[in-house]
PDB file of C-alpha atoms in Angstrom:
ATOM      1  CA  MET A  84      54.463-200.175-107.680  1.00  0.00           C
ATOM      2  CA  VAL A  85      51.860-202.224-109.548  1.00  0.00           C
ATOM      3  CA  ASN A  86      48.750-200.387-110.757  1.00  0.00           C
ATOM      4  CA  TRP A  87      46.010-202.677-109.466  1.00  0.00           C
ATOM      5  CA  ILE A  88      42.495-202.053-110.722  1.00  0.00           C
ATOM      6  CA  VAL A  89      39.182-202.857-109.107  1.00  0.00           C
ATOM      7  CA  ARG A  90      35.946-202.314-111.016  1.00  0.00           C
ATOM      8  CA  LEU A  91      32.494-202.118-109.488  1.00  0.00           C
ATOM      9  CA  LYS A  92      29.107-200.601-110.139  1.00  0.00           C
ATOM     10  CA  ALA A  93      28.607-196.960-109.158  1.00  0.00           C
ATOM     11  CA  GLU A  94      25.571-198.039-107.145  1.00  0.00           C
ATOM     12  CA  ASP A  95      27.794-200.374-105.104  1.00  0.00           C
ATOM     13  CA  LEU A  96      30.145-197.483-104.351  1.00  0.00           C
ATOM     14  CA  ASP A  97      27.100-195.504-103.226  1.00  0.00           C
ATOM     15  CA  ALA A  98      25.901-198.463-101.144  1.00  0.00           C
ATOM     16  CA  ILE A  99      29.254-198.706 -99.321  1.00  0.00           C
ATOM     17  CA  ARG A 100      28.964-195.012 -98.484  1.00  0.00           C
ATOM     18  CA  LYS A 101      25.377-195.511 -97.269  1.00  0.00           C
ATOM     19  CA  TYR A 102      26.338-198.545 -95.130  1.00  0.00           C
ATOM     20  CA  GLY A 103      29.076-196.438 -93.540  1.00  0.00           C
ATOM     21  CA  GLU A 104      26.594-193.688 -92.706  1.00  0.00           C
ATOM     22  CA  LEU A 105      24.020-196.155 -91.332  1.00  0.00           C
ATOM     23  CA  ALA A 106      26.580-197.901 -89.104  1.00  0.00           C
ATOM     24  CA  TYR A 107      28.025-194.629 -87.770  1.00  0.00           C
ATOM     25  CA  PRO A 108      29.536-194.204 -85.189  1.00  0.00           C
ATOM     26  CA  HIS A 109      30.570-197.838 -85.674  1.00  0.00           C
ATOM     27  CA  GLU A 110      32.386-199.405 -88.605  1.00  0.00           C
ATOM     28  CA  CYS A 111      30.363-201.190 -91.279  1.00  0.00           C
ATOM     29  CA  CYS A 112      31.840-204.193 -93.062  1.00  0.00           C
ATOM     30  CA  GLY A 113      31.293-206.935 -95.598  1.00  0.00           C
ATOM     31  CA  PRO A 114      32.910-209.114 -98.242  1.00  0.00           C
ATOM     32  CA  LEU A 115      33.293-207.987-101.852  1.00  0.00           C
ATOM     33  CA  LEU A 116      32.204-210.673-104.314  1.00  0.00           C
ATOM     34  CA  GLY A 117      33.227-210.886-107.930  1.00  0.00           C
ATOM     35  CA  ARG A 118      35.527-212.377-110.544  1.00  0.00           C
ATOM     36  CA  LEU A 119      39.077-211.939-111.751  1.00  0.00           C
ATOM     37  CA  GLN A 120      39.082-210.836-115.395  1.00  0.00           C
ATOM     38  CA  ASN A 121      42.251-210.049-117.328  1.00  0.00           C
ATOM     39  CA  GLY A 122      44.194-209.424-114.115  1.00  0.00           C
ATOM     40  CA  GLU A 123      41.576-207.032-112.733  1.00  0.00           C
ATOM     41  CA  LYS A 124      39.025-207.535-109.993  1.00  0.00           C
ATOM     42  CA  VAL A 125      35.478-207.032-111.204  1.00  0.00           C
ATOM     43  CA  LEU A 126      33.201-206.788-108.182  1.00  0.00           C
ATOM     44  CA  GLU A 127      29.639-207.868-108.785  1.00  0.00           C
ATOM     45  CA  GLU A 128      28.065-207.905-105.352  1.00  0.00           C
ATOM     46  CA  LEU A 129      28.438-206.563-101.834  1.00  0.00           C
ATOM     47  CA  TYR A 130      27.634-208.940 -99.002  1.00  0.00           C
ATOM     48  CA  PRO A 131      26.841-206.740 -95.988  1.00  0.00           C
ATOM     49  CA  VAL A 132      27.319-208.395 -92.592  1.00  0.00           C
ATOM     50  CA  ALA A 133      27.102-207.295 -88.982  1.00  0.00           C
ATOM     51  CA  ASN A 134      30.227-205.976 -87.302  1.00  0.00           C
ATOM     52  CA  THR A 135      30.600-208.489 -84.471  1.00  0.00           C
ATOM     53  CA  TRP A 136      33.156-206.626 -82.351  1.00  0.00           C
ATOM     54  CA  GLU A 137      31.952-205.696 -78.884  1.00  0.00           C
ATOM     55  CA  GLU A 138      29.943-202.462 -78.708  1.00  0.00           C
ATOM     56  CA  ASN A 139      32.754-200.200 -77.464  1.00  0.00           C
ATOM     57  CA  THR A 140      35.253-201.550 -80.013  1.00  0.00           C
ATOM     58  CA  ARG A 141      33.096-201.224 -83.162  1.00  0.00           C
ATOM     59  CA  ARG A 142      33.961-197.524 -83.396  1.00  0.00           C
ATOM     60  CA  ASN A 143      37.424-198.309 -84.748  1.00  0.00           C
ATOM     61  CA  ARG A 144      37.454-202.027 -85.573  1.00  0.00           C
ATOM     62  CA  PHE A 145      35.428-204.430 -87.658  1.00  0.00           C
ATOM     63  CA  LEU A 146      35.087-208.159 -87.266  1.00  0.00           C
ATOM     64  CA  ILE A 147      33.336-210.551 -89.604  1.00  0.00           C
ATOM     65  CA  SER A 148      32.499-213.689 -87.652  1.00  0.00           C
ATOM     66  CA  PRO A 149      33.660-217.011 -89.099  1.00  0.00           C
ATOM     67  CA  GLY A 150      30.013-218.041 -89.559  1.00  0.00           C
ATOM     68  CA  GLN A 151      29.210-214.879 -91.516  1.00  0.00           C
ATOM     69  CA  LEU A 152      32.284-215.324 -93.697  1.00  0.00           C
ATOM     70  CA  ILE A 153      31.360-218.954 -94.414  1.00  0.00           C
ATOM     71  CA  LYS A 154      27.830-217.854 -95.411  1.00  0.00           C
ATOM     72  CA  GLY A 155      29.327-215.167 -97.663  1.00  0.00           C
ATOM     73  CA  GLU A 156      31.686-217.659 -99.294  1.00  0.00           C
ATOM     74  CA  LYS A 157      28.823-220.125 -99.823  1.00  0.00           C
ATOM     75  CA  HIS A 158      26.674-217.372-101.340  1.00  0.00           C
ATOM     76  CA  ALA A 159      29.569-216.447-103.645  1.00  0.00           C
ATOM     77  CA  ARG A 160      30.077-220.064-104.773  1.00  0.00           C
ATOM     78  CA  GLU A 161      26.353-220.418-105.521  1.00  0.00           C
ATOM     79  CA  LYS A 162      26.647-217.418-107.848  1.00  0.00           C
ATOM     80  CA  LYS A 163      29.990-218.622-109.269  1.00  0.00           C
ATOM     81  CA  LEU A 164      31.789-215.657-107.656  1.00  0.00           C
ATOM     82  CA  GLU A 165      34.762-215.362-105.309  1.00  0.00           C
ATOM     83  CA  VAL A 166      35.467-213.275-102.233  1.00  0.00           C
ATOM     84  CA  LEU A 167      37.880-210.703-103.674  1.00  0.00           C
ATOM     85  CA  GLY A 168      38.125-208.437-100.667  1.00  0.00           C
ATOM     86  CA  PHE A 169      36.310-206.542 -97.967  1.00  0.00           C
ATOM     87  CA  TYR A 170      34.860-203.100 -97.423  1.00  0.00           C
ATOM     88  CA  HIS A 171      34.615-201.186 -94.178  1.00  0.00           C
ATOM     89  CA  SER A 172      34.196-197.684 -92.880  1.00  0.00           C
ATOM     90  CA  HIS A 173      36.441-195.477 -90.772  1.00  0.00           C
ATOM     91  CA  PRO A 174      34.262-193.249 -88.565  1.00  0.00           C
ATOM     92  CA  GLU A 175      35.948-189.887 -87.956  1.00  0.00           C
ATOM     93  CA  ALA A 176      39.121-191.140 -89.655  1.00  0.00           C
ATOM     94  CA  GLU A 177      40.701-191.180 -93.102  1.00  0.00           C
ATOM     95  CA  ALA A 178      39.937-193.637 -95.908  1.00  0.00           C
ATOM     96  CA  GLU A 179      43.292-195.320 -95.548  1.00  0.00           C
ATOM     97  CA  PRO A 180      44.382-198.479 -93.739  1.00  0.00           C
ATOM     98  CA  SER A 181      45.122-198.213 -90.042  1.00  0.00           C
ATOM     99  CA  SER A 182      47.953-200.049 -88.293  1.00  0.00           C
ATOM    100  CA  PHE A 183      45.290-202.496 -87.057  1.00  0.00           C
ATOM    101  CA  ASP A 184      44.199-203.058 -90.674  1.00  0.00           C
ATOM    102  CA  LEU A 185      47.817-203.751 -91.634  1.00  0.00           C
ATOM    103  CA  GLU A 186      48.174-206.326 -88.850  1.00  0.00           C
ATOM    104  CA  HIS A 187      44.985-208.185 -89.800  1.00  0.00           C
ATOM    105  CA  ALA A 188      44.792-208.000 -93.593  1.00  0.00           C
ATOM    106  CA  TRP A 189      45.901-210.526 -96.196  1.00  0.00           C
ATOM    107  CA  PRO A 190      47.690-209.998 -99.518  1.00  0.00           C
ATOM    108  CA  PHE A 191      45.645-210.276-102.729  1.00  0.00           C
ATOM    109  CA  TYR A 192      42.379-208.965-101.242  1.00  0.00           C
ATOM    110  CA  SER A 193      40.998-205.511-101.971  1.00  0.00           C
ATOM    111  CA  TYR A 194      40.162-203.384 -98.948  1.00  0.00           C
ATOM    112  CA  ILE A 195      37.727-200.600 -99.780  1.00  0.00           C
ATOM    113  CA  ILE A 196      37.570-198.034 -96.991  1.00  0.00           C
ATOM    114  CA  VAL A 197      35.125-195.153 -96.730  1.00  0.00           C
ATOM    115  CA  ALA A 198      35.762-192.245 -94.370  1.00  0.00           C
ATOM    116  CA  VAL A 199      32.626-191.200 -92.484  1.00  0.00           C
ATOM    117  CA  LYS A 200      32.893-187.848 -90.753  1.00  0.00           C
ATOM    118  CA  GLU A 201      30.090-186.124 -88.871  1.00  0.00           C
ATOM    119  CA  ARG A 202      27.724-188.891 -90.050  1.00  0.00           C
ATOM    120  CA  ARG A 203      28.478-188.227 -93.747  1.00  0.00           C
ATOM    121  CA  ALA A 204      30.433-190.500 -96.087  1.00  0.00           C
ATOM    122  CA  ARG A 205      33.417-188.718 -97.532  1.00  0.00           C
ATOM    123  CA  GLU A 206      36.476-190.082 -99.313  1.00  0.00           C
ATOM    124  CA  LEU A 207      36.461-193.715-100.474  1.00  0.00           C
ATOM    125  CA  ASN A 208      39.619-195.605-101.495  1.00  0.00           C
ATOM    126  CA  SER A 209      40.676-199.141-102.266  1.00  0.00           C
ATOM    127  CA  TRP A 210      43.891-200.711-101.008  1.00  0.00           C
ATOM    128  CA  ARG A 211      45.794-203.935-101.519  1.00  0.00           C
ATOM    129  CA  MET A 212      48.430-205.328 -99.181  1.00  0.00           C
ATOM    130  CA  ILE A 213      51.719-206.148-100.862  1.00  0.00           C
ATOM    131  CA  GLU A 214      53.003-209.725-100.683  1.00  0.00           C
ATOM    132  CA  ASP A 215      55.554-209.134 -97.911  1.00  0.00           C
ATOM    133  CA  ARG A 216      52.729-207.698 -95.720  1.00  0.00           C
ATOM    134  CA  THR A 217      54.648-204.502 -94.903  1.00  0.00           C
ATOM    135  CA  ARG A 218      52.226-201.990 -96.415  1.00  0.00           C
ATOM    136  CA  PHE A 219      49.198-201.350 -98.558  1.00  0.00           C
ATOM    137  CA  ASP A 220      49.341-199.867-102.036  1.00  0.00           C
ATOM    138  CA  PRO A 221      46.373-198.042-103.546  1.00  0.00           C
ATOM    139  CA  GLU A 222      44.120-199.693-106.081  1.00  0.00           C
ATOM    140  CA  THR A 223      42.471-197.706-108.848  1.00  0.00           C
ATOM    141  CA  ILE A 224      38.676-197.816-108.586  1.00  0.00           C
ATOM    142  CA  ILE A 225      36.889-197.703-111.923  1.00  0.00           C
ATOM    143  CA  PRO A 226      33.093-197.601-111.766  1.00  0.00           C
ATOM    144  CA  ILE A 227      31.624-200.096-114.237  1.00  0.00           C
ATOM    145  CA  GLY A 228      30.011-198.185-117.074  1.00  0.00           C
ATOM    146  CA  GLN A 229      32.301-195.200-116.500  1.00  0.00           C
ATOM    147  CA  GLU A 230      35.520-196.743-117.812  1.00  0.00           C
ATOM    148  CA  ASP A 231      36.335-193.699-119.943  1.00  0.00           C
ATOM    149  CA  SER A 232      35.809-191.147-117.170  1.00  0.00           C
ATOM    150  CA  ASN A 233      38.138-190.228-114.332  1.00  0.00           C
ATOM    151  CA  PRO A 234      38.708-193.091-111.851  1.00  0.00           C
ATOM    152  CA  ARG A 235      38.097-192.453-108.165  1.00  0.00           C
TER     153      ARG A 235
END
């Protein structure tokens, strides 16, 4: 198993948790924007978007509309960044990919998932689908500025 690393600001980790709490009982979502540096993903910006699934489905699914994704990609290009992945929340579920996530994800991208239970953000993990699309492997999250401390 490859040890993939994703770096992002501690305040962005906190923001993902907050977005999950604000969207509860629905899933929050958005692209992760950044750059590849020395084989690692360095995330520089979150691009929050509305979960466009129908009301009763947003509790356990997220959907970024094509228009929102195009706007996010344009915003990234303007800042000389790339879409490196996506974040979303799992209300009343674990911070690990679901079977639905496995069916709809793409290799290369980081998928940061925050568990939100009883309206409070809990565990947060990052995942990357392997090339043959059969599973996700964990990514190591290293908060920027805390490189020498314990990764999450």
